PDB file of C-alpha atoms in Angstrom:
ATOM      1  CA  MET D   1     143.053 121.449 116.321  1.00 75.00           C
ATOM      2  CA  GLU D   2     141.955 123.304 119.447  1.00 83.00           C
ATOM      3  CA  SER D   3     144.180 123.430 122.487  1.00 93.00           C
ATOM      4  CA  TRP D   4     142.980 122.054 125.804  1.00 92.00           C
ATOM      5  CA  ASP D   5     142.636 125.599 127.165  1.00 93.00           C
ATOM      6  CA  GLN D   6     140.450 126.557 124.209  1.00 95.00           C
ATOM      7  CA  ARG D   7     138.232 123.515 124.766  1.00 96.00           C
ATOM      8  CA  VAL D   8     137.903 124.381 128.466  1.00 96.00           C
ATOM      9  CA  GLU D   9     136.988 127.957 127.593  1.00 96.00           C
ATOM     10  CA  GLU D  10     134.413 126.695 125.120  1.00 96.00           C
ATOM     11  CA  PHE D  11     133.006 124.353 127.801  1.00 97.00           C
ATOM     12  CA  TRP D  12     132.463 127.279 130.184  1.00 97.00           C
ATOM     13  CA  ASN D  13     131.128 129.591 127.484  1.00 97.00           C
ATOM     14  CA  SER D  14     128.465 127.030 126.591  1.00 97.00           C
ATOM     15  CA  ALA D  15     127.624 125.884 130.150  1.00 97.00           C
ATOM     16  CA  GLY D  16     124.571 128.096 130.632  1.00 95.00           C
ATOM     17  CA  GLY D  17     121.284 126.206 130.560  1.00 95.00           C
ATOM     18  CA  LYS D  18     122.815 122.737 130.495  1.00 97.00           C
ATOM     19  CA  ARG D  19     121.797 120.062 132.982  1.00 97.00           C
ATOM     20  CA  PRO D  20     124.301 119.142 135.703  1.00 97.00           C
ATOM     21  CA  GLU D  21     124.651 115.593 134.347  1.00 97.00           C
ATOM     22  CA  GLN D  22     125.537 116.912 130.897  1.00 98.00           C
ATOM     23  CA  LEU D  23     128.128 119.300 132.340  1.00 98.00           C
ATOM     24  CA  ARG D  24     129.694 116.538 134.424  1.00 97.00           C
ATOM     25  CA  THR D  25     129.919 114.298 131.355  1.00 98.00           C
ATOM     26  CA  GLU D  26     131.437 117.033 129.205  1.00 97.00           C
ATOM     27  CA  LEU D  27     134.025 117.962 131.841  1.00 97.00           C
ATOM     28  CA  ALA D  28     134.892 114.300 132.388  1.00 97.00           C
ATOM     29  CA  GLY D  29     135.578 114.053 128.650  1.00 96.00           C
ATOM     30  CA  LEU D  30     137.825 117.112 128.792  1.00 96.00           C
ATOM     31  CA  VAL D  31     139.946 115.796 131.647  1.00 96.00           C
ATOM     32  CA  GLN D  32     139.991 112.061 130.864  1.00 95.00           C
ATOM     33  CA  ASP D  33     143.381 112.116 129.136  1.00 93.00           C
ATOM     34  CA  ARG D  34     145.064 114.357 131.692  1.00 95.00           C
ATOM     35  CA  ASP D  35     146.697 113.550 135.011  1.00 94.00           C
ATOM     36  CA  GLN D  36     143.874 113.708 137.549  1.00 92.00           C
ATOM     37  CA  GLN D  37     146.232 115.460 140.000  1.00 95.00           C
ATOM     38  CA  ASP D  38     147.078 118.178 137.471  1.00 96.00           C
ATOM     39  CA  PRO D  39     146.306 121.514 139.169  1.00 97.00           C
ATOM     40  CA  ARG D  40     144.245 122.686 136.175  1.00 96.00           C
ATOM     41  CA  VAL D  41     142.147 119.522 136.235  1.00 97.00           C
ATOM     42  CA  LEU D  42     141.525 119.978 139.959  1.00 98.00           C
ATOM     43  CA  PHE D  43     140.670 123.650 139.413  1.00 98.00           C
ATOM     44  CA  GLU D  44     138.149 122.867 136.658  1.00 97.00           C
ATOM     45  CA  ILE D  45     136.533 120.127 138.772  1.00 97.00           C
ATOM     46  CA  ALA D  46     136.244 122.522 141.730  1.00 98.00           C
ATOM     47  CA  SER D  47     134.853 125.234 139.459  1.00 98.00           C
ATOM     48  CA  LEU D  48     132.157 122.897 138.175  1.00 98.00           C
ATOM     49  CA  HIS D  49     131.130 121.949 141.711  1.00 98.00           C
ATOM     50  CA  ASP D  50     130.925 125.651 142.512  1.00 96.00           C
ATOM     51  CA  TYR D  51     128.963 126.404 139.348  1.00 97.00           C
ATOM     52  CA  LEU D  52     126.474 123.705 140.278  1.00 97.00           C
ATOM     53  CA  GLY D  53     126.059 125.054 143.825  1.00 96.00           C
ATOM     54  CA  GLU D  54     127.989 122.175 145.379  1.00 97.00           C
ATOM     55  CA  GLU D  55     130.222 124.373 147.520  1.00 96.00           C
ATOM     56  CA  GLU D  56     131.247 121.706 150.018  1.00 97.00           C
ATOM     57  CA  GLN D  57     132.500 119.436 147.220  1.00 98.00           C
ATOM     58  CA  ALA D  58     134.448 122.337 145.640  1.00 98.00           C
ATOM     59  CA  VAL D  59     136.654 123.109 148.660  1.00 98.00           C
ATOM     60  CA  GLY D  60     138.904 120.025 148.469  1.00 98.00           C
ATOM     61  CA  PRO D  61     139.739 120.305 144.759  1.00 98.00           C
ATOM     62  CA  TYR D  62     140.368 124.064 145.064  1.00 98.00           C
ATOM     63  CA  ARG D  63     142.794 123.504 147.930  1.00 98.00           C
ATOM     64  CA  ALA D  64     144.472 120.615 146.102  1.00 98.00           C
ATOM     65  CA  ALA D  65     144.874 122.723 142.935  1.00 98.00           C
ATOM     66  CA  LEU D  66     146.469 125.557 144.896  1.00 98.00           C
ATOM     67  CA  ASP D  67     148.702 123.175 146.844  1.00 97.00           C
ATOM     68  CA  ALA D  68     149.812 121.516 143.593  1.00 96.00           C
ATOM     69  CA  GLY D  69     151.064 124.836 142.223  1.00 96.00           C
ATOM     70  CA  LEU D  70     148.258 126.124 140.028  1.00 96.00           C
ATOM     71  CA  ASP D  71     149.715 128.718 137.653  1.00 93.00           C
ATOM     72  CA  ALA D  72     148.453 132.195 136.761  1.00 89.00           C
ATOM     73  CA  PRO D  73     145.899 133.311 135.860  1.00 89.00           C
ATOM     74  CA  GLN D  74     143.939 130.465 137.404  1.00 95.00           C
ATOM     75  CA  HIS D  75     145.852 130.763 140.702  1.00 97.00           C
ATOM     76  CA  ASP D  76     144.201 134.054 141.632  1.00 97.00           C
ATOM     77  CA  GLU D  77     140.874 132.854 140.249  1.00 97.00           C
ATOM     78  CA  ALA D  78     141.102 129.774 142.474  1.00 98.00           C
ATOM     79  CA  LEU D  79     141.881 131.935 145.506  1.00 98.00           C
ATOM     80  CA  LEU D  80     138.874 134.131 144.785  1.00 98.00           C
ATOM     81  CA  GLN D  81     136.537 131.238 144.021  1.00 98.00           C
ATOM     82  CA  LEU D  82     137.631 129.263 147.089  1.00 98.00           C
ATOM     83  CA  ALA D  83     137.242 132.367 149.238  1.00 98.00           C
ATOM     84  CA  SER D  84     133.740 132.956 147.878  1.00 98.00           C
ATOM     85  CA  THR D  85     132.850 129.327 148.497  1.00 98.00           C
ATOM     86  CA  LEU D  86     134.149 129.489 152.067  1.00 98.00           C
ATOM     87  CA  ARG D  87     132.164 132.684 152.669  1.00 98.00           C
ATOM     88  CA  ASN D  88     129.033 130.923 151.426  1.00 96.00           C
ATOM     89  CA  LEU D  89     129.809 128.113 153.862  1.00 97.00           C
ATOM     90  CA  GLY D  90     130.085 130.602 156.742  1.00 97.00           C
ATOM     91  CA  GLN D  91     133.890 130.499 156.982  1.00 98.00           C
ATOM     92  CA  CYS D  92     134.431 134.242 156.625  1.00 97.00           C
ATOM     93  CA  THR D  93     137.796 134.436 158.419  1.00 97.00           C
ATOM     94  CA  GLN D  94     139.369 131.965 155.978  1.00 98.00           C
ATOM     95  CA  SER D  95     137.696 133.769 153.087  1.00 98.00           C
ATOM     96  CA  ILE D  96     139.185 137.106 154.166  1.00 98.00           C
ATOM     97  CA  GLU D  97     142.665 135.578 154.534  1.00 98.00           C
ATOM     98  CA  LEU D  98     142.560 134.132 151.011  1.00 98.00           C
ATOM     99  CA  LEU D  99     141.245 137.292 149.381  1.00 98.00           C
ATOM    100  CA  ARG D 100     143.982 139.368 150.988  1.00 97.00           C
ATOM    101  CA  GLN D 101     146.532 137.147 149.211  1.00 97.00           C
ATOM    102  CA  ILE D 102     145.472 138.395 145.777  1.00 96.00           C
ATOM    103  CA  PRO D 103     148.059 141.015 144.790  1.00 95.00           C
ATOM    104  CA  SER D 104     147.107 144.507 143.663  1.00 92.00           C
ATOM    105  CA  GLY D 105     148.676 143.778 140.262  1.00 93.00           C
ATOM    106  CA  SER D 106     146.355 140.865 139.584  1.00 95.00           C
ATOM    107  CA  PRO D 107     143.859 141.324 136.741  1.00 94.00           C
ATOM    108  CA  ILE D 108     141.106 140.318 139.179  1.00 95.00           C
ATOM    109  CA  PHE D 109     142.230 142.487 142.113  1.00 94.00           C
ATOM    110  CA  THR D 110     139.201 144.793 141.902  1.00 91.00           C
ATOM    111  CA  ASP D 111     136.901 141.758 141.718  1.00 94.00           C
ATOM    112  CA  ALA D 112     138.642 140.344 144.784  1.00 95.00           C
ATOM    113  CA  GLN D 113     138.051 143.603 146.643  1.00 94.00           C
ATOM    114  CA  ALA D 114     134.311 143.251 146.062  1.00 94.00           C
ATOM    115  CA  PHE D 115     134.355 139.708 147.444  1.00 96.00           C
ATOM    116  CA  LEU D 116     136.526 140.860 150.349  1.00 97.00           C
ATOM    117  CA  ALA D 117     133.985 143.575 151.176  1.00 96.00           C
ATOM    118  CA  LEU D 118     131.254 140.926 151.221  1.00 97.00           C
ATOM    119  CA  ALA D 119     133.304 138.647 153.469  1.00 98.00           C
ATOM    120  CA  LEU D 120     134.120 141.510 155.850  1.00 97.00           C
ATOM    121  CA  HIS D 121     130.451 142.423 156.018  1.00 97.00           C
ATOM    122  CA  ASP D 122     129.461 138.834 156.734  1.00 97.00           C
ATOM    123  CA  ALA D 123     132.200 138.649 159.388  1.00 97.00           C
ATOM    124  CA  GLY D 124     130.571 141.533 161.261  1.00 96.00           C
ATOM    125  CA  GLN D 125     132.927 144.233 159.999  1.00 96.00           C
ATOM    126  CA  PRO D 126     130.552 146.435 157.961  1.00 95.00           C
ATOM    127  CA  THR D 127     132.562 149.648 158.382  1.00 95.00           C
ATOM    128  CA  GLU D 128     135.746 148.048 157.056  1.00 94.00           C
ATOM    129  CA  ALA D 129     133.714 146.474 154.242  1.00 96.00           C
ATOM    130  CA  LEU D 130     132.300 149.840 153.213  1.00 95.00           C
ATOM    131  CA  GLN D 131     135.716 151.522 153.458  1.00 94.00           C
ATOM    132  CA  LEU D 132     137.185 148.878 151.182  1.00 93.00           C
ATOM    133  CA  ALA D 133     134.351 149.177 148.681  1.00 93.00           C
ATOM    134  CA  LEU D 134     134.577 152.959 148.598  1.00 94.00           C
ATOM    135  CA  SER D 135     138.363 152.860 148.175  1.00 91.00           C
ATOM    136  CA  ALA D 136     138.013 150.436 145.269  1.00 90.00           C
ATOM    137  CA  ILE D 137     135.433 152.686 143.648  1.00 91.00           C
ATOM    138  CA  ALA D 138     137.576 155.793 144.231  1.00 92.00           C
ATOM    139  CA  ARG D 139     140.383 154.309 142.118  1.00 88.00           C
ATOM    140  CA  HIS D 140     138.031 154.344 139.136  1.00 89.00           C
ATOM    141  CA  ALA D 141     136.080 157.530 139.862  1.00 92.00           C
ATOM    142  CA  SER D 142     136.373 160.249 137.257  1.00 91.00           C
ATOM    143  CA  LEU D 143     135.956 163.449 139.306  1.00 95.00           C
ATOM    144  CA  TYR D 144     135.446 162.689 142.960  1.00 95.00           C
ATOM    145  CA  SER D 145     138.109 160.164 143.908  1.00 94.00           C
ATOM    146  CA  ARG D 146     139.610 162.472 146.555  1.00 94.00           C
ATOM    147  CA  ALA D 147     136.220 163.060 148.163  1.00 95.00           C
ATOM    148  CA  ILE D 148     135.315 159.361 148.088  1.00 94.00           C
ATOM    149  CA  ASN D 149     138.652 158.435 149.680  1.00 92.00           C
ATOM    150  CA  GLY D 150     138.080 161.129 152.306  1.00 93.00           C
ATOM    151  CA  TYR D 151     134.669 159.790 153.182  1.00 93.00           C
ATOM    152  CA  ALA D 152     136.062 156.260 153.354  1.00 92.00           C
ATOM    153  CA  ALA D 153     138.724 157.460 155.793  1.00 91.00           C
ATOM    154  CA  GLU D 154     136.094 159.230 157.896  1.00 92.00           C
ATOM    155  CA  LEU D 155     134.273 155.944 158.380  1.00 90.00           C
ATOM    156  CA  GLY D 156     137.195 154.655 160.404  1.00 74.00           C
ATOM    157  CA  ALA D 157     137.712 157.840 162.392  1.00 68.00           C
ATOM    158  CA  PRO D 158     136.413 158.064 165.977  1.00 62.00           C
ATOM    159  CA  ALA D 159     132.979 159.680 166.279  1.00 55.00           C
ATOM    160  CA  GLY D 160     133.201 163.459 166.196  1.00 53.00           C
ATOM    161  CA  ALA D 161     136.643 163.543 164.594  1.00 49.00           C
ATOM    162  CA  GLU D 162     136.881 165.758 161.549  1.00 50.00           C
ATOM    163  CA  GLN D 163     138.558 164.658 158.336  1.00 44.00           C
ATOM    164  CA  ARG D 164     141.052 167.158 156.904  1.00 41.00           C
TER     165      ARG D 164
END
């Protein structure tokens, strides 16, 4: 018999192309026998709202899941997804604050850096956004990481200042 986590994973893997009503029905079936205040249930409900483009309805369940002590790895995923949702709703400052909570050791840290760059850009901080993006790329560059990091640092330097 499949575990609940396996059934949830299967739900998401097969979600593409399904109608919203069908997805709502399937998720309701998955969570019907669980405590409706369970952080994982709240996270999956929020994720479905997000998936369906219902950002405003996703915010409450994301926050409730995090407040209820959502465990890893979904904790960081919820932070990222909530931050992305808030950015889409024009709440860039809150988005930035959430994304900065994702630790560098998280499996989705690099993903979070991409979303943070987007939020910084939308918040009117394009130089910081580009610096962050370049720094994230530099960590994975094969030959030119030092140069990329140098150029990223130059972006923040006063005009006319030379990078050493």
